[in-house]
Coordinates of C-alpha atoms in Angstrom, one line a residue:
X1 CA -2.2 56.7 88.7
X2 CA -5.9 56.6 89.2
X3 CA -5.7 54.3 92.4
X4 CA -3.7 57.2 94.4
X5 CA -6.2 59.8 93.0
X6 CA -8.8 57.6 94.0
X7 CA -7.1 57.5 97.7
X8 CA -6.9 61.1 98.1
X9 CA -10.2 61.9 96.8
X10 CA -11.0 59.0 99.9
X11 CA -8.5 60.7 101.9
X12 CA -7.2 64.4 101.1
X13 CA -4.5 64.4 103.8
X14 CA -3.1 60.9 102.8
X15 CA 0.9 62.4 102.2
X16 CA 1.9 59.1 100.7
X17 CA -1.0 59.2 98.2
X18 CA -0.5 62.4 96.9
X19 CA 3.7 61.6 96.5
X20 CA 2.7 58.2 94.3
X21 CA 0.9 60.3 92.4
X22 CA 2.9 62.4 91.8
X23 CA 5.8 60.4 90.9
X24 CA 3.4 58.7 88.9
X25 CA 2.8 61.9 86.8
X26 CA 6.6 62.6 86.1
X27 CA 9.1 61.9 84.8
X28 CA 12.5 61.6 86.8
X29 CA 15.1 63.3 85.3
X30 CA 13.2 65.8 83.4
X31 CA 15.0 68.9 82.4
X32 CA 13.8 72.3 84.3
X33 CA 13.3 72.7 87.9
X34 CA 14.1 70.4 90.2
X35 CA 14.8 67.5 87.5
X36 CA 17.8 66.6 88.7
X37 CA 17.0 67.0 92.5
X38 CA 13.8 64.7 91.5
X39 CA 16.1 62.2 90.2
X40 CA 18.3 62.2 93.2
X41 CA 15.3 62.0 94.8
X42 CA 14.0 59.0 93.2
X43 CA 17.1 57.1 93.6
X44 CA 17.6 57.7 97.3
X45 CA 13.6 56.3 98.0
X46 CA 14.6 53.6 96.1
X47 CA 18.0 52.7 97.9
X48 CA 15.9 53.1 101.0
X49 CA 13.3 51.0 100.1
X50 CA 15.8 48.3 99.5
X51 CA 17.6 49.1 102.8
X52 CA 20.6 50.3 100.6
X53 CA 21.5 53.1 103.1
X54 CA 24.8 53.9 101.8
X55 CA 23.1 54.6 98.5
X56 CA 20.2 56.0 100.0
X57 CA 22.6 58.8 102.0
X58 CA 24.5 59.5 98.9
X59 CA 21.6 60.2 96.9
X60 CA 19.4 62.2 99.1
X61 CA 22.9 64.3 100.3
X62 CA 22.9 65.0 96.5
X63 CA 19.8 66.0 96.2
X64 CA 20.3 68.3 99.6
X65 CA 23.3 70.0 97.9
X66 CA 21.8 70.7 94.6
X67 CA 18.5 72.0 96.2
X68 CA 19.5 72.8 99.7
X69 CA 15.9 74.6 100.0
X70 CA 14.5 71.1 99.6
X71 CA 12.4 69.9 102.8
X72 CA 11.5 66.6 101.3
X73 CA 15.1 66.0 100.8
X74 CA 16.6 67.3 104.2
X75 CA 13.8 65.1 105.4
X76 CA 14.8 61.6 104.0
X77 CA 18.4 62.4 104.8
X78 CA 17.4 62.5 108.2
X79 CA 15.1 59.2 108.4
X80 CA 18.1 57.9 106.3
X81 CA 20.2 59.1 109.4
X82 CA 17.6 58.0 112.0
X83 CA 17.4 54.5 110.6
X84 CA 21.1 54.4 111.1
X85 CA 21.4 55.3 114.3
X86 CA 23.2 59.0 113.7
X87 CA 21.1 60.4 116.1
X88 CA 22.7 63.7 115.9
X89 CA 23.0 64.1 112.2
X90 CA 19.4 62.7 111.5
X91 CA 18.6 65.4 114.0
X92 CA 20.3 68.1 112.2
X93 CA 18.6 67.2 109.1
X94 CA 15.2 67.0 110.6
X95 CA 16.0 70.6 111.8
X96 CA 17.1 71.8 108.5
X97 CA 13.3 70.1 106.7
X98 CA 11.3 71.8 109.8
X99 CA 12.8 74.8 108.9
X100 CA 11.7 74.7 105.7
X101 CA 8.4 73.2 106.7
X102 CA 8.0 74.5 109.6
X103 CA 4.3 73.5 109.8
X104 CA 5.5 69.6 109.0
X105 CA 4.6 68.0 112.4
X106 CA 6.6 64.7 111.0
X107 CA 10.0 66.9 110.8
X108 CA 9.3 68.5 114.2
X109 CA 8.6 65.2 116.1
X110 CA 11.8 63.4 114.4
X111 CA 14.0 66.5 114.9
X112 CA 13.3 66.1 118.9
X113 CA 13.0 63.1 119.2
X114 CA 16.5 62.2 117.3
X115 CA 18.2 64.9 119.4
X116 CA 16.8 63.4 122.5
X117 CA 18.1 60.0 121.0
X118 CA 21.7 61.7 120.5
X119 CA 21.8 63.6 123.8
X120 CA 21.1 59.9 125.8
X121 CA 24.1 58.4 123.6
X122 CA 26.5 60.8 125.2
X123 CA 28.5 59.8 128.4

């Protein structure tokens, strides 16, 4: 926990800092908001990492249908979708994450780009 604080204190805008830390300061699962969605979450980054991406799609759909208001979660089902080659689904997802963020530069780009990906694919 203190080496991602240490990061952001080094550099405030690092986005994958400030999610170790905080997955580092809870604790999946917990009962309230989003505790459930959180574990989906958890289970879905860890399926990716793996390259478990039937896992990973089942657990970040989860977590997209009990929070549908969750960026973060449209967002990994897209890169899930993206990774796959479901150009046209990843870009739907990334769509539905800008939406929600729409200042999130990340979903933006990936939204294009996975349409422009989907709309080559077509005969």
């Amino acid at each position: 926990m203190a080496y991602w604080r240490r990061v952001l204190e080094l550099n405030p805008d690092d986005e994958r800092a400030r999610y170790f830390l905080q997955v580092s300061q809870s604790t999946p699962g917990t009962p309230g908001a989003g505790g459930s969605v959180n574990l989906a979450l958890e289970r879905g980054r860890s399926a990716y990492q793996r390259a478990d991406f039937d896992a990973a799609e089942r657990a970040f759909g989860a977590a997209t249908e009990q929070q549908p208001g969750s960026a973060e979660a449209w967002g990994w089902l897209g890169r899930v979708y993206f990774e796959r080659g479901a150009y046209a689904r990843a870009a739907r997802a990334y769509d539905q994450a800008a939406g929600l963020e729409p200042d999130n530069d990340a979903y933006t780009f990936f939204a294009g780009e996975a349409a422009r990906l989907a709309e080559a694919e077509r005969p």
